[in-house]
Amino acid sequence: MSERLQPGDPAPAFTLPDADGKQVSLADHAGRKVIVYFYPAALTPGCTKQACDFTDNLQLLAGAGYDVIGVSPDKPEKLAKFREQEQLGVTLVGDPEKKVLEAYGAFGEKKLYGKVVTGVIRSTVVVDEEGRVERALYNVKATGHVAKLLRDLKIDGA
């Protein structure tokens, strides 16, 4: 079971392949705020809704100084299909070994339909310009999460 991050913690560094197989690092975004969100699987209803919500609000987030990276255990080929099929604008990276998911506390035991299972815990971590955790939200809902995040971050247009 992975430890959950707290505000002020250093955000764990990572480099993962994106939908095109290109390496994406958290360090590439130094000096900008980054919303790193973790979701269970590409091409599933809840994850599609969440990815579309982030894509729909990408300009608003970018205008407020935020980059967005979505992390799932999917391989780049599946991420590419997801991006094309849903016309997603967010950067999607794959973590099939779940090392980054674990480092961020986004993999472990969770309740699914009343049963305890081990898997991806839908989570969002906001990393500040210095690479520290500003917010760490766990067990978030796929629907309405982006709108709530915009309100919490006080980004107008929400």
Short mmCIF file of C-alpha atoms in Angstrom, two decimals:
data_model
loop_
_atom_site.label_atom_id
_atom_site.label_comp_id
_atom_site.label_asym_id
_atom_site.label_seq_id
_atom_site.Cartn_x
_atom_site.Cartn_y
_atom_site.Cartn_z
CA MET A 1 0.00 0.00 0.00
CA SER A 2 1.43 3.33 -1.00
CA GLU A 3 1.61 6.41 1.20
CA ARG A 4 -0.59 9.34 0.34
CA LEU A 5 1.10 12.64 -0.38
CA GLN A 6 0.49 15.71 1.74
CA PRO A 7 0.72 19.41 0.86
CA GLY A 8 4.36 20.53 1.10
CA ASP A 9 5.78 17.10 0.20
CA PRO A 10 8.17 17.02 -2.75
CA ALA A 11 6.30 15.63 -5.76
CA PRO A 12 7.94 12.35 -6.84
CA ALA A 13 9.90 12.83 -10.06
CA PHE A 14 8.84 10.72 -13.03
CA THR A 15 9.52 10.09 -16.69
CA LEU A 16 6.90 8.04 -18.56
CA PRO A 17 6.02 7.40 -22.21
CA ASP A 18 3.15 9.41 -23.69
CA ALA A 19 0.64 8.25 -26.32
CA ASP A 20 3.32 8.63 -29.00
CA GLY A 21 5.99 6.80 -26.99
CA LYS A 22 7.82 10.09 -26.28
CA GLN A 23 9.22 10.43 -22.75
CA VAL A 24 7.44 13.01 -20.57
CA SER A 25 9.01 14.11 -17.28
CA LEU A 26 7.60 16.13 -14.43
CA ALA A 27 10.90 18.06 -14.65
CA ASP A 28 9.89 19.22 -18.17
CA HIS A 29 7.29 21.42 -16.42
CA ALA A 30 9.61 23.06 -13.86
CA GLY A 31 8.50 26.62 -13.15
CA ARG A 32 4.86 25.86 -13.99
CA LYS A 33 2.08 24.37 -11.92
CA VAL A 34 1.10 20.86 -12.97
CA ILE A 35 -2.11 18.96 -12.35
CA VAL A 36 -1.20 15.26 -12.36
CA TYR A 37 -4.30 13.13 -12.39
CA PHE A 38 -4.44 9.36 -12.03
CA TYR A 39 -7.17 7.26 -13.60
CA PRO A 40 -7.76 3.49 -13.83
CA ALA A 41 -8.08 2.81 -17.58
CA ALA A 42 -8.32 4.54 -20.94
CA LEU A 43 -11.48 3.97 -23.01
CA THR A 44 -13.75 3.39 -20.01
CA PRO A 45 -16.82 5.60 -19.36
CA GLY A 46 -15.69 7.39 -16.18
CA CYS A 47 -12.13 7.90 -17.36
CA THR A 48 -13.37 9.19 -20.72
CA LYS A 49 -15.65 11.71 -18.98
CA GLN A 50 -12.80 12.92 -16.79
CA ALA A 51 -10.30 13.19 -19.69
CA CYS A 52 -12.88 15.07 -21.80
CA ASP A 53 -13.57 17.45 -18.88
CA PHE A 54 -9.84 18.21 -18.56
CA THR A 55 -9.56 18.67 -22.35
CA ASP A 56 -12.59 21.01 -22.38
CA ASN A 57 -10.95 23.16 -19.67
CA LEU A 58 -7.36 22.96 -20.91
CA GLN A 59 -7.21 26.55 -22.18
CA LEU A 60 -8.68 27.87 -18.95
CA LEU A 61 -6.15 25.86 -16.91
CA ALA A 62 -3.22 26.83 -19.16
CA GLY A 63 -4.25 30.48 -18.91
CA ALA A 64 -4.07 30.18 -15.13
CA GLY A 65 -0.56 28.66 -15.41
CA TYR A 66 -1.40 24.95 -15.11
CA ASP A 67 -0.25 22.06 -17.27
CA VAL A 68 -2.20 18.78 -17.11
CA ILE A 69 -0.82 15.24 -17.23
CA GLY A 70 -3.04 12.16 -17.02
CA VAL A 71 -1.43 8.94 -15.73
CA SER A 72 -2.85 5.42 -16.08
CA PRO A 73 -1.38 1.92 -16.20
CA ASP A 74 -2.13 1.77 -19.95
CA LYS A 75 0.47 1.23 -22.66
CA PRO A 76 1.17 4.07 -25.18
CA GLU A 77 -0.76 2.29 -27.97
CA LYS A 78 -3.96 2.28 -25.91
CA LEU A 79 -3.39 5.90 -24.89
CA ALA A 80 -3.01 6.88 -28.56
CA LYS A 81 -6.30 5.15 -29.41
CA PHE A 82 -7.99 6.90 -26.45
CA ARG A 83 -6.61 10.30 -27.52
CA GLU A 84 -7.69 9.86 -31.15
CA GLN A 85 -11.10 8.38 -30.40
CA GLU A 86 -12.04 11.10 -27.88
CA GLN A 87 -10.00 13.96 -29.45
CA LEU A 88 -8.22 14.58 -26.17
CA GLY A 89 -5.86 17.51 -25.72
CA VAL A 90 -4.38 16.50 -22.37
CA THR A 91 -0.99 14.82 -22.18
CA LEU A 92 -1.55 11.14 -21.36
CA VAL A 93 1.28 8.98 -20.05
CA GLY A 94 1.40 5.27 -19.28
CA ASP A 95 2.72 3.62 -16.12
CA PRO A 96 2.23 -0.14 -16.75
CA GLU A 97 4.61 -1.00 -13.88
CA LYS A 98 2.57 1.26 -11.57
CA LYS A 99 5.72 2.71 -9.95
CA VAL A 100 4.58 6.33 -10.35
CA LEU A 101 1.01 5.45 -9.33
CA GLU A 102 2.44 3.94 -6.12
CA ALA A 103 4.84 6.85 -5.51
CA TYR A 104 1.87 9.24 -5.62
CA GLY A 105 -0.33 7.09 -3.38
CA ALA A 106 -2.71 6.45 -6.29
CA PHE A 107 -2.50 2.66 -6.25
CA GLY A 108 -3.70 0.40 -3.47
CA GLU A 109 -6.79 -0.92 -1.77
CA LYS A 110 -10.10 0.67 -2.66
CA LYS A 111 -13.76 -0.19 -2.50
CA LEU A 112 -15.41 -1.14 -5.77
CA TYR A 113 -19.10 -2.01 -5.65
CA GLY A 114 -18.78 -2.81 -1.96
CA LYS A 115 -15.76 -5.12 -2.36
CA VAL A 116 -12.20 -4.27 -1.38
CA VAL A 117 -9.91 -4.58 -4.40
CA THR A 118 -6.39 -3.45 -5.26
CA GLY A 119 -6.15 -1.01 -8.13
CA VAL A 120 -5.78 2.58 -9.27
CA ILE A 121 -7.28 5.09 -6.85
CA ARG A 122 -8.68 7.97 -8.92
CA SER A 123 -6.59 10.87 -7.61
CA THR A 124 -5.40 14.36 -8.51
CA VAL A 125 -2.21 15.99 -7.28
CA VAL A 126 -1.50 19.66 -7.91
CA VAL A 127 2.24 20.34 -8.04
CA ASP A 128 3.51 23.91 -7.60
CA GLU A 129 6.26 25.66 -9.60
CA GLU A 130 8.88 24.45 -7.11
CA GLY A 131 7.91 20.78 -7.54
CA ARG A 132 6.07 20.52 -4.22
CA VAL A 133 2.60 19.12 -3.62
CA GLU A 134 0.08 21.95 -3.33
CA ARG A 135 -2.99 19.69 -3.10
CA ALA A 136 -3.45 15.92 -3.02
CA LEU A 137 -6.99 14.68 -3.62
CA TYR A 138 -7.81 10.97 -3.39
CA ASN A 139 -10.90 8.93 -4.29
CA VAL A 140 -12.19 11.73 -6.48
CA LYS A 141 -15.27 11.23 -8.66
CA ALA A 142 -14.83 11.15 -12.43
CA THR A 143 -17.88 13.33 -13.02
CA GLY A 144 -17.77 16.89 -11.75
CA HIS A 145 -14.20 16.64 -10.48
CA VAL A 146 -12.70 19.12 -12.95
CA ALA A 147 -15.40 21.72 -12.21
CA LYS A 148 -14.75 21.32 -8.47
CA LEU A 149 -10.99 21.60 -9.03
CA LEU A 150 -11.48 24.84 -10.99
CA ARG A 151 -13.56 26.24 -8.11
CA ASP A 152 -11.01 25.10 -5.49
CA LEU A 153 -8.13 26.64 -7.47
CA LYS A 154 -10.22 29.80 -7.95
CA ILE A 155 -9.94 29.69 -11.72
CA ASP A 156 -12.66 31.80 -13.31
CA GLY A 157 -14.92 30.31 -15.95
CA ALA A 158 -15.97 27.37 -13.76
#
